[in-house]
Structure formats: structure tokens, C-alpha cells
Coordinates of C-alpha atoms and ligand atoms in Angstrom, one line a residue:
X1 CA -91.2 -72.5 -100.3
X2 CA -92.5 -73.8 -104.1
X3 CA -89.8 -75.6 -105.5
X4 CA -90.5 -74.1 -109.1
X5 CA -90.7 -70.8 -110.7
X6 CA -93.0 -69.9 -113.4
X7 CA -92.6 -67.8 -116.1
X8 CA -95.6 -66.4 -118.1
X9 CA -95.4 -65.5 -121.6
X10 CA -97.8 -65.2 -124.5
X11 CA -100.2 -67.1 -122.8
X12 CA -97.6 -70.0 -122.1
X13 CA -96.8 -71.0 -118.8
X14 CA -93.0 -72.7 -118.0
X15 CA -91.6 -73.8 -114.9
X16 CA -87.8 -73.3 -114.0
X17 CA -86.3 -75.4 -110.8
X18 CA -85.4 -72.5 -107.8
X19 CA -82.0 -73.7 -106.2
X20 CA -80.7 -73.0 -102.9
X21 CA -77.6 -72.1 -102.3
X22 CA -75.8 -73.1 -98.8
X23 CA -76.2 -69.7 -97.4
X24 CA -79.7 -69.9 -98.1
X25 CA -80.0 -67.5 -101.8
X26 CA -82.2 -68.8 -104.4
X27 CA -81.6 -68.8 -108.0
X28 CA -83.8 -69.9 -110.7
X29 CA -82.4 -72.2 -112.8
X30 CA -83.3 -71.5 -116.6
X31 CA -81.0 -74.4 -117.6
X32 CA -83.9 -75.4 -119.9
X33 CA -85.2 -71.9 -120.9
X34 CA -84.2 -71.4 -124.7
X35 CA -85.2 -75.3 -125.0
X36 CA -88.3 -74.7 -123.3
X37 CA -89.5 -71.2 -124.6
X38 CA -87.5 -70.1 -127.9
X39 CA -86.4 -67.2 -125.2
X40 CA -83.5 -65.9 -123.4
X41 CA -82.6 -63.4 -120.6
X42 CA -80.9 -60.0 -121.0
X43 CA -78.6 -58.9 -117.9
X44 CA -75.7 -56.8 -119.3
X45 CA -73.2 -56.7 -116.8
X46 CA -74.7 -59.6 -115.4
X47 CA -76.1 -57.8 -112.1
X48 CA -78.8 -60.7 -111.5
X49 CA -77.1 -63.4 -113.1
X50 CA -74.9 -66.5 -112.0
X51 CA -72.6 -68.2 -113.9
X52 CA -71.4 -71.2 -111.8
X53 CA -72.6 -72.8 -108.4
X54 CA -69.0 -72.3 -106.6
X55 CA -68.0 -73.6 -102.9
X56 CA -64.9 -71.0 -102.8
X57 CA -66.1 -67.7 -101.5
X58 CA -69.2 -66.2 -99.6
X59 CA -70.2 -63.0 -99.7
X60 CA -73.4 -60.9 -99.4
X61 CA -73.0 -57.4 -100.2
X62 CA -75.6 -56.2 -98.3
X63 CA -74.3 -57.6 -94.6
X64 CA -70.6 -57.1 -95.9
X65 CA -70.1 -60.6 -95.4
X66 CA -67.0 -62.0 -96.5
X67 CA -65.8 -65.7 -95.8
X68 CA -63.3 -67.7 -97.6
X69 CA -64.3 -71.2 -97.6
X70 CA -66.7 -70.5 -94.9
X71 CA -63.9 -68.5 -92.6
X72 CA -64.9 -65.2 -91.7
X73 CA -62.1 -62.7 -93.7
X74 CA -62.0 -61.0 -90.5
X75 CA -60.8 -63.7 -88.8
X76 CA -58.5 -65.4 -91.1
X77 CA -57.1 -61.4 -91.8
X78 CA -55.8 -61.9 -87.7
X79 CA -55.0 -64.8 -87.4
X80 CA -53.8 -66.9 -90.4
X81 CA -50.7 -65.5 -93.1
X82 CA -51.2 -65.7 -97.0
X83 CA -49.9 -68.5 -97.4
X84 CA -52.3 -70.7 -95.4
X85 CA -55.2 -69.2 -96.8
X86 CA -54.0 -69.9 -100.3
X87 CA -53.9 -73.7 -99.3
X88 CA -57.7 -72.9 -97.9
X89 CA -58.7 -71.3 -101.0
X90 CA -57.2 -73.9 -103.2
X91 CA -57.6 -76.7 -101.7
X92 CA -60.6 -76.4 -99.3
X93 CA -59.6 -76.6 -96.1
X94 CA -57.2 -75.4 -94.0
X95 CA -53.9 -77.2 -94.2
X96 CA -52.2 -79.0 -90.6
X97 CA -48.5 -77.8 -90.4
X98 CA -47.4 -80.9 -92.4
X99 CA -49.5 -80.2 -95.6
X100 CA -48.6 -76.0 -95.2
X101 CA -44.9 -76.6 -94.9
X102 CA -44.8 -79.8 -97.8
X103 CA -46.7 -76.6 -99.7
X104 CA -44.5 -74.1 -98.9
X105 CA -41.4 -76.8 -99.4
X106 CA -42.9 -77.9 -103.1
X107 CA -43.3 -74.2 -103.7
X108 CA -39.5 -73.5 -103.0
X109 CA -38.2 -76.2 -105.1
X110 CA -40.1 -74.3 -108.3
X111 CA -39.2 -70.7 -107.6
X112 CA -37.0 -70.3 -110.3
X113 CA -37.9 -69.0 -113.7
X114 CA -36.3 -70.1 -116.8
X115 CA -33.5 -67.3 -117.5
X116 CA -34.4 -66.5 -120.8
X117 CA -37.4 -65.2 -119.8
X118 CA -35.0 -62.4 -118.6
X119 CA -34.7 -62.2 -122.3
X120 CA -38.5 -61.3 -122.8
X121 CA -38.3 -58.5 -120.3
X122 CA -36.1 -56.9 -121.6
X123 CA -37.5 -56.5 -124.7
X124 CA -40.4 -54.0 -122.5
X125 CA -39.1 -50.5 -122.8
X126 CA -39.2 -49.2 -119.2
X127 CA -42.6 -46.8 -119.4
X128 CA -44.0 -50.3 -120.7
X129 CA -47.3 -50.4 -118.0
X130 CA -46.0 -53.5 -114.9
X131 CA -49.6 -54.8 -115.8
X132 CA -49.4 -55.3 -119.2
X133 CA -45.6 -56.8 -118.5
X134 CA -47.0 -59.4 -115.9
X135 CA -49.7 -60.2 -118.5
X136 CA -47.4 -61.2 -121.0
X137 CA -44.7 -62.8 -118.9
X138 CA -47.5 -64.8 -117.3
X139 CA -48.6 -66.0 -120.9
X140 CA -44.7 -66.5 -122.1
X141 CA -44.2 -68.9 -118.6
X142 CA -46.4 -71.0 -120.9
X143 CA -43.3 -71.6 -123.4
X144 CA -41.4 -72.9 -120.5
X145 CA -44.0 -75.4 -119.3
X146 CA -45.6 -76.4 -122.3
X147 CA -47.7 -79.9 -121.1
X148 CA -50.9 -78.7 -120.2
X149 CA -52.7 -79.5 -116.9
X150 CA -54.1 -82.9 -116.8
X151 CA -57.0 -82.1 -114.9
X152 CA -58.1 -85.8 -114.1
X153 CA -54.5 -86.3 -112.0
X154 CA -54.9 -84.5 -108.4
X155 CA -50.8 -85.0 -108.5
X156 CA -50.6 -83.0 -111.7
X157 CA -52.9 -80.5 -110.8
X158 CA -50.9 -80.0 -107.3
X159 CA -47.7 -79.4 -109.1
X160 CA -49.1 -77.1 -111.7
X161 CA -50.4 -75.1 -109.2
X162 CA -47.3 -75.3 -106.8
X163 CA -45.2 -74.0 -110.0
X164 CA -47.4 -71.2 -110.8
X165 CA -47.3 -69.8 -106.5
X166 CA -43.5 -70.4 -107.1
X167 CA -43.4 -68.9 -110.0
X168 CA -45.0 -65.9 -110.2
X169 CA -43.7 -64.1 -107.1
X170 CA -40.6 -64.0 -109.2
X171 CA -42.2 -62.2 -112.4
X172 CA -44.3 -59.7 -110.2
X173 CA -40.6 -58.9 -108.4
X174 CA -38.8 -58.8 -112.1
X175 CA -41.6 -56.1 -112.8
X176 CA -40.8 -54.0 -110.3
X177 CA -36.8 -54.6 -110.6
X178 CA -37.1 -53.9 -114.2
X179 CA -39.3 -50.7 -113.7
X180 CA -36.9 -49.7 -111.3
X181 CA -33.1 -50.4 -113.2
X182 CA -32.7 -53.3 -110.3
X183 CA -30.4 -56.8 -111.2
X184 CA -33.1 -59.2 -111.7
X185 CA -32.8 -62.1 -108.7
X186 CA -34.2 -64.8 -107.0
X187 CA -35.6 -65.4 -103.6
X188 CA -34.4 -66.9 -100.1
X189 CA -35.5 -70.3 -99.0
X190 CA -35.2 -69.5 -95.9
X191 CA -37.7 -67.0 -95.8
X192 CA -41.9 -66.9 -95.4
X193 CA -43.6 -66.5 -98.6
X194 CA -44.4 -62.9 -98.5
X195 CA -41.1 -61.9 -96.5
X196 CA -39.3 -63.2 -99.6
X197 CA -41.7 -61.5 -102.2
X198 CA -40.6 -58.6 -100.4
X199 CA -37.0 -59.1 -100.9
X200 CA -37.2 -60.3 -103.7
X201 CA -39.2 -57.3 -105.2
X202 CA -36.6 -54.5 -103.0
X203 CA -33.3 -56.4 -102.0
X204 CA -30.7 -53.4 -103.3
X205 CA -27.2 -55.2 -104.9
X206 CA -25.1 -53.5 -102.6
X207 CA -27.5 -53.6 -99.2
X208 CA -28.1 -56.3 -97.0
X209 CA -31.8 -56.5 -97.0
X210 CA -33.6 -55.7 -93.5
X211 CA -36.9 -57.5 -92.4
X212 CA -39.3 -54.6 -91.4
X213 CA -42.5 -56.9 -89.4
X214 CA -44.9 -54.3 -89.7
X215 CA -44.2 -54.1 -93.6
X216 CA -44.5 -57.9 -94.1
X217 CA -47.3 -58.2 -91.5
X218 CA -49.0 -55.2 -93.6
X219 CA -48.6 -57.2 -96.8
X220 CA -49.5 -60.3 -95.7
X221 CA -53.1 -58.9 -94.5
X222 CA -53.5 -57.3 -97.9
X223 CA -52.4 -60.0 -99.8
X224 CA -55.6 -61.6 -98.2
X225 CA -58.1 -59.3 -98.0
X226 CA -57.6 -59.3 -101.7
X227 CA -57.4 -63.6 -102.5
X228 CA -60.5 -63.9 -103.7
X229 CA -64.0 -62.3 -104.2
X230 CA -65.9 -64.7 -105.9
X231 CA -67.4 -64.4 -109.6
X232 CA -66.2 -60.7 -110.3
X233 CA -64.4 -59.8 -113.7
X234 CA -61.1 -61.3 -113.4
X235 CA -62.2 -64.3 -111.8
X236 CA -64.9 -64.7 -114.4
X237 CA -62.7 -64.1 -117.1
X238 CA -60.2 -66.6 -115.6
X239 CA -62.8 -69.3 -115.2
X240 CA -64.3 -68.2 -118.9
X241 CA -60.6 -68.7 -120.5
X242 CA -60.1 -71.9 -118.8
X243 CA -63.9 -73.5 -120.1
X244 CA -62.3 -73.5 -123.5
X245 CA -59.6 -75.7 -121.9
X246 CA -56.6 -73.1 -122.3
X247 CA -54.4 -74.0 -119.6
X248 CA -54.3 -72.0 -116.2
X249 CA -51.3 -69.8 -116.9
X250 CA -53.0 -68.5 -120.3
X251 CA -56.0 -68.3 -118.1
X252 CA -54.6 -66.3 -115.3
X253 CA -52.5 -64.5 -118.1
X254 CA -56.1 -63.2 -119.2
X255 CA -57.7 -62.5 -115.5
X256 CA -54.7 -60.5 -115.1
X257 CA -55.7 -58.2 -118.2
X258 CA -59.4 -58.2 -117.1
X259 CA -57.8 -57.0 -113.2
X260 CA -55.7 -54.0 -115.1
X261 CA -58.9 -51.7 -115.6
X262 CA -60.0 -49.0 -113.4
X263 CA -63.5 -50.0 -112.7
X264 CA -61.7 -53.1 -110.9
X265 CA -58.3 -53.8 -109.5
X266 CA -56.6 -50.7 -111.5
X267 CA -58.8 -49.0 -109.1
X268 CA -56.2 -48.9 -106.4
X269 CA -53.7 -47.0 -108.8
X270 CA -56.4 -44.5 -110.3
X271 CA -57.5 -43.8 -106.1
X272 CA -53.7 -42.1 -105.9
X273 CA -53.4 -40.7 -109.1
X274 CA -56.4 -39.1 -108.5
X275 CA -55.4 -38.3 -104.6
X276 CA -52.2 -36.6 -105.8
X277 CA -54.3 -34.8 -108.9
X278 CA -56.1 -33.3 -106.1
X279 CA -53.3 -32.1 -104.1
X280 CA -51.3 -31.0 -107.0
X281 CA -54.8 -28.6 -107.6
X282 CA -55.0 -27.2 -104.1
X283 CA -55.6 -29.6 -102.2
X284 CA -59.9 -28.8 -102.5
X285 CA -61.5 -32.2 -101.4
X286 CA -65.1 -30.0 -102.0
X287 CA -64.2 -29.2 -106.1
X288 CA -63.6 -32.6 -106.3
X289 CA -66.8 -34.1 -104.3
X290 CA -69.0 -31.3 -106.8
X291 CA -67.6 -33.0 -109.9
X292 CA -68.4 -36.4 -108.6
X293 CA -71.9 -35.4 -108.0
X294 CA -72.3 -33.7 -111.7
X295 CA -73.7 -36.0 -113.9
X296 CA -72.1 -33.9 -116.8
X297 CA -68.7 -34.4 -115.6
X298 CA -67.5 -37.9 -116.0
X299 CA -65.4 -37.4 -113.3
X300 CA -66.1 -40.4 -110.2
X301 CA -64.6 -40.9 -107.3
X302 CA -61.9 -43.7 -107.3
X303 CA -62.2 -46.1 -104.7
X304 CA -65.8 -45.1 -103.7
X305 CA -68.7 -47.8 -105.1
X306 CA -68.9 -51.5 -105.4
X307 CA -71.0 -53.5 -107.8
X308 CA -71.9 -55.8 -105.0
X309 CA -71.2 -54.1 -101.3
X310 CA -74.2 -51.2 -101.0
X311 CA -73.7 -51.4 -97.3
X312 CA -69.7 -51.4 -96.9
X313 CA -66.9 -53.8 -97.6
X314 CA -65.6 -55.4 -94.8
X315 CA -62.2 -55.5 -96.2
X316 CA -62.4 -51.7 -96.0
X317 CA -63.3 -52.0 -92.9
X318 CA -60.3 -53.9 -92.3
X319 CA -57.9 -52.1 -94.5
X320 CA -58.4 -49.0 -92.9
X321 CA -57.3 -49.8 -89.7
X322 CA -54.0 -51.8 -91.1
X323 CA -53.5 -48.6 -93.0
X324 CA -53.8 -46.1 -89.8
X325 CA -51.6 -49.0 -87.9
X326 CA -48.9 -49.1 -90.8
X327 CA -48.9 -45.4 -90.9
X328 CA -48.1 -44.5 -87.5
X329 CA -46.2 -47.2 -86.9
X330 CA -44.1 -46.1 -89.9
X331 CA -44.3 -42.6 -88.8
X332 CA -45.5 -41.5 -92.0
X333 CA -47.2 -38.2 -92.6
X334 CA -48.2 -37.3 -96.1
X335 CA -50.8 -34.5 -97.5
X336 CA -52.0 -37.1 -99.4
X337 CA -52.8 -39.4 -97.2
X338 CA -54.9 -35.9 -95.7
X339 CA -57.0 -35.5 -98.6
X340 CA -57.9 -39.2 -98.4
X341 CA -58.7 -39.0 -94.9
X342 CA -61.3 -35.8 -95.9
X343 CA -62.6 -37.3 -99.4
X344 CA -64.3 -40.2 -97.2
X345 CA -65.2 -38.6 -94.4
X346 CA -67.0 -35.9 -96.4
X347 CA -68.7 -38.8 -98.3
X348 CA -69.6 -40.2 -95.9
X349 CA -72.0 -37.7 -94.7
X350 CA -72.8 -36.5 -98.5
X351 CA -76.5 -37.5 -99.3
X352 CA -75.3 -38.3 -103.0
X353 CA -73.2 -41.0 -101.7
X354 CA -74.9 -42.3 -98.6
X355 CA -78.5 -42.2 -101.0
X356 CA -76.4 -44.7 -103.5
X357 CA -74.5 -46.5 -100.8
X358 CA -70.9 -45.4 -102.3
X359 CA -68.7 -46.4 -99.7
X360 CA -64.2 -46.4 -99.6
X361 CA -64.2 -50.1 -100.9
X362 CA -61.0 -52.2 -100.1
X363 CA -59.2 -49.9 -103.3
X364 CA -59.7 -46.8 -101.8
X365 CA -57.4 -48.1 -98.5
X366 CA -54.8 -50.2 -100.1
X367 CA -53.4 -47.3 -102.5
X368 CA -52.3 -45.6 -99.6
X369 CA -51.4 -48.3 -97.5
X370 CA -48.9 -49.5 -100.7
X371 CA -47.3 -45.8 -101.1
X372 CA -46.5 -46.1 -97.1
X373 CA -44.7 -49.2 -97.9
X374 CA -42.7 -47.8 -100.9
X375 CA -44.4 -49.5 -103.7
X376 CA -44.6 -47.5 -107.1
X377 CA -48.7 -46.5 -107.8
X378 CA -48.4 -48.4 -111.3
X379 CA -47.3 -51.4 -109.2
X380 CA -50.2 -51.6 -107.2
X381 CA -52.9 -53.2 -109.3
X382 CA -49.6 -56.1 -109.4
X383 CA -50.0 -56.2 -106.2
X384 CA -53.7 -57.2 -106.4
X385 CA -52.9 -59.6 -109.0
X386 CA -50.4 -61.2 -106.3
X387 CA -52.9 -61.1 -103.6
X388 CA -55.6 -62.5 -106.4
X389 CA -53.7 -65.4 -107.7
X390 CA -55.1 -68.3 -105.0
X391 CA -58.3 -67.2 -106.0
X392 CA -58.1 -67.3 -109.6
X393 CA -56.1 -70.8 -109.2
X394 CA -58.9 -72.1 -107.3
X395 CA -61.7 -71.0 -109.3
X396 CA -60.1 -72.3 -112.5
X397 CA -59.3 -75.6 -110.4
X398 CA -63.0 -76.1 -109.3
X399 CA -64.2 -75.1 -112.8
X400 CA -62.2 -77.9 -114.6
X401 CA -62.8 -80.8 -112.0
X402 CA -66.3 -80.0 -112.1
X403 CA -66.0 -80.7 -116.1
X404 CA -68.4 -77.3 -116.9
X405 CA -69.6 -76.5 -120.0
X406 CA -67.4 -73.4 -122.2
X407 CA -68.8 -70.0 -121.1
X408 CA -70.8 -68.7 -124.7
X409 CA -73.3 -66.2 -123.4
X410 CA -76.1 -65.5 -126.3
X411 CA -77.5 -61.9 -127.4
X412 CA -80.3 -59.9 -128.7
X413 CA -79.5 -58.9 -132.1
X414 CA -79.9 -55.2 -132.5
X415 CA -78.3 -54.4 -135.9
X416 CA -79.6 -54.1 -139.5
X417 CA -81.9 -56.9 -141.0
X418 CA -80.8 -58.6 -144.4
X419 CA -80.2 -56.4 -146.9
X420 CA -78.7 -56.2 -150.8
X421 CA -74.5 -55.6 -151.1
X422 CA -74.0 -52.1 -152.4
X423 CA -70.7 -52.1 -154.9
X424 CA -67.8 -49.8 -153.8
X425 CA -68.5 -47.4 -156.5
X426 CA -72.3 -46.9 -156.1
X427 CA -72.3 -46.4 -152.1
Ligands
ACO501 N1 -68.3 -41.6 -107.9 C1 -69.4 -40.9 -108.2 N2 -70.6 -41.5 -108.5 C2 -70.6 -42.9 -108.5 C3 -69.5 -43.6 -108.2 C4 -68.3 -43.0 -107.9 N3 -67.1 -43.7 -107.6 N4 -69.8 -45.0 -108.3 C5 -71.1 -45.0 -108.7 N5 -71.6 -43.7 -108.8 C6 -73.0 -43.4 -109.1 C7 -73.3 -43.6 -110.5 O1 -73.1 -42.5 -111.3 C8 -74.8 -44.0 -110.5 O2 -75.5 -42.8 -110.2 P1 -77.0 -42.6 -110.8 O3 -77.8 -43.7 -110.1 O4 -77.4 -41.3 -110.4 O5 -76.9 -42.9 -112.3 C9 -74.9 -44.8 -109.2 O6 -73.8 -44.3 -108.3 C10 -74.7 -46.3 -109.4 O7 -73.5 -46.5 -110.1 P2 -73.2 -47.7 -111.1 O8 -72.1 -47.4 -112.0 O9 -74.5 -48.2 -111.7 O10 -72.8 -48.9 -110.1 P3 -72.1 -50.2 -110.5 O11 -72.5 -51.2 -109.5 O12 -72.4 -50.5 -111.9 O13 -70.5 -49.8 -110.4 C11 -68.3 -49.4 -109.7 C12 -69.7 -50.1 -109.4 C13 -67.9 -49.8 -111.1 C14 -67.3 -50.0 -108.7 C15 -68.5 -47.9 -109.5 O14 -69.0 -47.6 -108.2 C16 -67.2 -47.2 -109.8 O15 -67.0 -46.8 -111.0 N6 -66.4 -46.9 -108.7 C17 -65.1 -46.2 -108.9 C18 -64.1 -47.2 -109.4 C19 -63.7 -48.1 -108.3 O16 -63.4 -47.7 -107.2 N7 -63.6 -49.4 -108.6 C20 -63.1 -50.5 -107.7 C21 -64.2 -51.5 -107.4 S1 -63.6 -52.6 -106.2 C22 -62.6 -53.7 -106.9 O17 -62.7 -53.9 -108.1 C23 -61.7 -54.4 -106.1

């Protein structure tokens, strides 16, 4: 295999280094380009571009291969709990039961949040969107913890990291509380790290609170399934916010504004909007295919598509079987949940979507496996942003210790060449 690739232009020839990745994909690397050619590349939405060589996350969207850290999500979805693959995600590998519990025991001794941040909250009026109130309390932490990371000490970087786990379990369950009228509270020591998110986010004042395992285990495997997915708009945005040097919680403040829209993780909460818009019209699963098909309509299917699975996303895959699990061990039966069940399998077999590979991605399944658990549908996408934070923490991480260079894409000017000032009075 050549070594170089050339690119011919005007009668110039110029010859770009191909790299290999470790799972074999080759990427030409036009480092030298504008240097080299007065040129650059166009690639809105950056379908054919890379932005970082990154050791985190595999995935190749035509196999629907996932792996964190070279674990197959599958796997790790069985048989390891959130917690353990943030560790992996973070740190690299997977941590013995000293390292997970010194990590789980470093991340208890920070799970408390200044109180006047309580103060912040409750300047949101209640409709405020939980999204756009995690945003901001993420970015206010930053008042309370003001040194930023120094990135060349691995014991600073541990502890900023730890604080930030601790931490924002605590703002994601004020959200809810806050949606919800609830005391604001704290968590249990002496629980796992997703059993006390629970509580924290449910515990009633005058209840004791009661474990549900098929609730937590739920949780747990979404939590997961959603810790990371490589270079995709949050993530990017985190790692882009971070090559200016902001600190990580300013960072993650920003990946979790990127993660609010509906093309990504605000996904989850348009799928059940969009379910119960359905129902609340009938219930017609066909109507609703028609419009997704019409190219006049701007209508889409929520939860169908992914920029980078065009075979199927093997969280879906996943996901879906959790969700039938949690439902009937819950005993839940909901109409919604029907017209879910009808939208994909009439996709399925629909030659508009099987022609453009539109497949339920992880989105489609999580909305409905969060309303079985009781979680408000504005909460989801806070959920995601729970589930996302190892991954963003470890992609900013691997972004600053590899020192890389701020993000400052070019352009291709498209607007009016030089011309005169007109005065106010004479245009
Ligand atoms: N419903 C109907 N048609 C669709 C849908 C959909 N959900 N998604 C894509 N299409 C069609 C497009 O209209 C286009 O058709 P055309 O070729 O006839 O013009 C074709 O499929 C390709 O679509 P693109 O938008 O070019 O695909 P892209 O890779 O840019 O977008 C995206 C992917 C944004 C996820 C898109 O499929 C979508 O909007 N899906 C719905 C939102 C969603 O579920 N987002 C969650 C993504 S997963 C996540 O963030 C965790």
C-alpha cells in the first residue's frame, strides 16, 4: 500500500502522508496542505474529515462496531457497571478493585456542591428547560473551583476529574428536584454510583427510598451504552472548548449545550414528544411514515438515522432488548410504547428507509426505556449528558496531555468583494 497520496492540481503534483489507524482506516494527512498548495478542503459537517487521532473509542458504522478502549460495548453493557467503565474510558484501562473502589472512595469524599449554588437554581423559573439549567450550573461549579486544571500534574488532573464525577450527579438530581418542587439533597455513601444518582434524583422527604434492581440495572446499561461515541458534536465541541485552554467544567458546560439539540442527544426527548403527538392524533403510525417520506414536509422521524451507523447501531441493538426486559419486568403497558413498537417495524420494511439505511439508533430505545422508569421526557437528554460525561472527561483529558493545537477550522469566502461605504442617508 503507497505510503503517500497525491493530489493533482493545475498541473502541480503534491504528496500528503496516508496514516493508519489501529483498526486499520487510512486518513490522508493534509497537515501540510495550505503550506504546500495555497488550498484547503471543504467538508461541512465534516462527513470525511478527522479532527484528532484518539485511542478512546472505536467504532465503524458500517459493521456497528462499538468498543470502548478496545472492549466490545456488548460486552462491557453485561458484564461491567458505569462506574468501571468510566475508569476505562478515562483512564485507559480497566481498573483492579483497589483503583475502582480508591475511585469510587475519592469520588464520595467530593459529592457535595457548594450550597449556594442552591442559590443559582433557584433563580431558574420552573418551565426553565433541565438542559439549559445543567448547562449553566455546570459553568457556575466553575466559581466554586476556580484554579484551573494543571494539566502537566497526573494528581491534579485525577482530582479534577474525581470532583467533576462527584459533582455532577448532584446538579443533574437538583434538576430534576427543582423541576419537580423536591428538597434539594445529597447522596448516600453507602450506595453504588448509579443507585445513589437514583436516589438522589427520586428519594421523596417523607418516604424511605426503595432500591428497585431492575431500575438501577436498567440505568446502569444506559448510562453505558451512551459514555462515549467518539468525535460527534458534543464531544467535539468539548474537545474544541478545551484547545483554547478553558478548563473542563467550562468545557463540558459547552458539550452539554452542543448535546441539548434534536439532531443529537435531544433526540431521545423529541422520539416521545413525537410518540405521544402521534397518539394524541389517532394513533396512525402510516400518516406519520407518509410525512417522513415527503420531502415537502419537514417532518423526520425522531430516533431513525445516524450520521455514522448506515447498517444499525449496536447500542440499539442493545437497548431494545433492556427496554422489552425493563418493560415486562416492570409490568408496564403503554399505547405509546405500541406506536413505537409499529413506527420501527414498519420502517423497517419501508424501502425509503431500508434504501437510506435509517435504522431506530440508541435515541429511539432510551426514550421509552426512561418514561418506564419515571423520568420526565425533558430530563432525558440529562440523562445522556450523565451517561456522556466519562467520555467527554476523557476526550478533553487526552486532548490536553497530548498538548494539540486550538481547533480554528478555515472557510471559503462566499460573500460580497470590496466595495465603497454607502452613507445612511443615500442607501
Ligand atoms: N426521517 C426521515 N428521513 C430521514 C431521516 C429521518 N429521521 N434521517 C435522514 N433522513 C433522510 C434525509 O432526508 C436524506 O434523504 P435524501 O437522501 O432523500 O435527501 C437521507 O435520509 C440522508 O439524511 P441526512 O440528513 O443527510 O443524514 P445525516 O447523516 O446528515 O443525518 C441524522 C443523520 C441527523 C441523525 C438524521 O438521520 C436525523 O435527523 N435523524 C433524526 C434525529 C435523530 O434521531 N437524531 C439522533 C442521532 S443519534 C445521537 O445523537 C445519539
Amino acid at each position: 500500500m503507497p505510503d503517500n497520496a497525491t493530489l493533482e492540481y493545475n498541473g502541480q503534483k503534491f504528496e500528503f502522508p496516508v496514516i493508519k489507524g489501529t483498526e486499520n482506516e487510512l486518513a490522508i494527512d493534509i497537515n501540510t496542505l495550505r503550506a504546500k498548495s495555497g488550498m484547503i478542503t471543504l467538508d461541512p459537517g465534516y462527513k470525511n474529515t478527522g479532527s484528532c487521532e484518539s485511542a478512546i473509542t472505536f467504532l465503524d458504522g458500517e459493521k456497528g462496531i462499538l468498543r470502548y478502549r478496545g472492549y466490545a460495548i456488548e460486552e462491557l453493557a453485561e458484564k461491567a457497571d458505569f462506574l468501571e467503565v468510566a475508569y476505562l474510558l478515562i483512564f485507559g484501562e480497566l481498573p483492579d478493585k483497589e483503583r475502582l473502589e480508591k475511585f469510587h472512595h475519592d469520588i464520595k469524599v467530593e459529592s457535595t456542591v457548594d450550597e449556594e449554588m442552591k442559590k443559582i437554581l433557584d433563580g431558574f423559573p420552573k418551565s426553565a428547560h433541565p438542559m439549559g439549567v445543567l448547562s449553566s450550573l455546570t459553568s457556575a461549579l466553575i466559581a466554586f473551583n476556580p484554579v484551573s486544571v494543571n494539566v502537566s500534574s497526573e494528581k491534579a488532573m485525577y482530582y479534577a476529574i474525581v470532583r467533576i464525577m462527584a459533582k455532577f450527579p448532584v446538579l443533574v438530581a437538583w434538576t430534576l428536584r427543582k423541576k419537580m418542587g423536591l428538597p434539594l439533597d445529597y447522596g448516600d455513601d453507602s450506595l453504588g454510583y448509579v443507585e445513589n444518582i437514583h436516589k438522589m434524583m427520586f428519594k421523596k422527604p417523607n418516604k424511605e427510598y426503595v432500591k428497585n434492581k431492575i431500575v438501577i440495572e436498567a440505568l446502569d446499561k444506559l448510562l453505558i451504552l451512551h459514555a462515549d461515541h467518539e468525535q460527534n458534536c458534543s464531544t467535539s465541541t468539548v474537545r474544541m472548548v478545551g484547545s483554547s485552554h478553558a478548563g473542563l467544567f467550562a468545557s463540558l458546560s459547552a458539550g452539554i449545550s452542543a448535546l441539548w439539540g434534536p439532531l443529537h442527544g435531544g433526540a431521545n426527548q423529541a422520539v416521545l414528544e413525537m410518540l405521544e403527538a402521534i397518539e394524541a392524533d389517532g394513533g396512525d403510525t402510516q400518516k406519520y411514515m407518509a410525512k417522513a417520506k415527503d420531502k415537502n414536509d419537514p417532518f423526520r422521524l425522531m430516533g431513525f438515522g445516524h450520521r455514522v451507523y448506515k447498517n444499525f447501531d449496536p447500542r440499539a441493538k442493545i437497548i431494545k432488548k433492556a427496554a422489552d426486559e425493563v418493560l415486562g419486568d416492570l409490568g408496564i403497558e403503554d399505547p405509546v410504547l405500541e406506536i413505537a413498537k409499529d413506527l420501527a417495524n414498519e420502517a423497517l420494511e419501508d424501502p425509503y428507509f431500508v434504501e437510506r439505511k435509517l435504522y431506530p439508533n440508541v435515541d429511539f430505545y432510551s426514550g421509552i426505556i426512561y418514561r418506564a422508569l419515571g423520568i420526565p421526557t425533558d430530563m432525558f437528554t440529562v440523562m445522556f449528558a450523565l451517561g456522556r460525561l466519562p467520555g467527554w472527561i476523557a476526550q478533553w483529558r487526552e486532548m490536553r496531555l497530548r498538548n494539540e493545537p486550538i481547533g480554528r477550522p478555515r472557510q471559503v469566502y462566499i460573500g460580497e468583494n470590496l466595495r465603497p461605504f454607502v452613507p445612511l442617508d443615500r442607501r
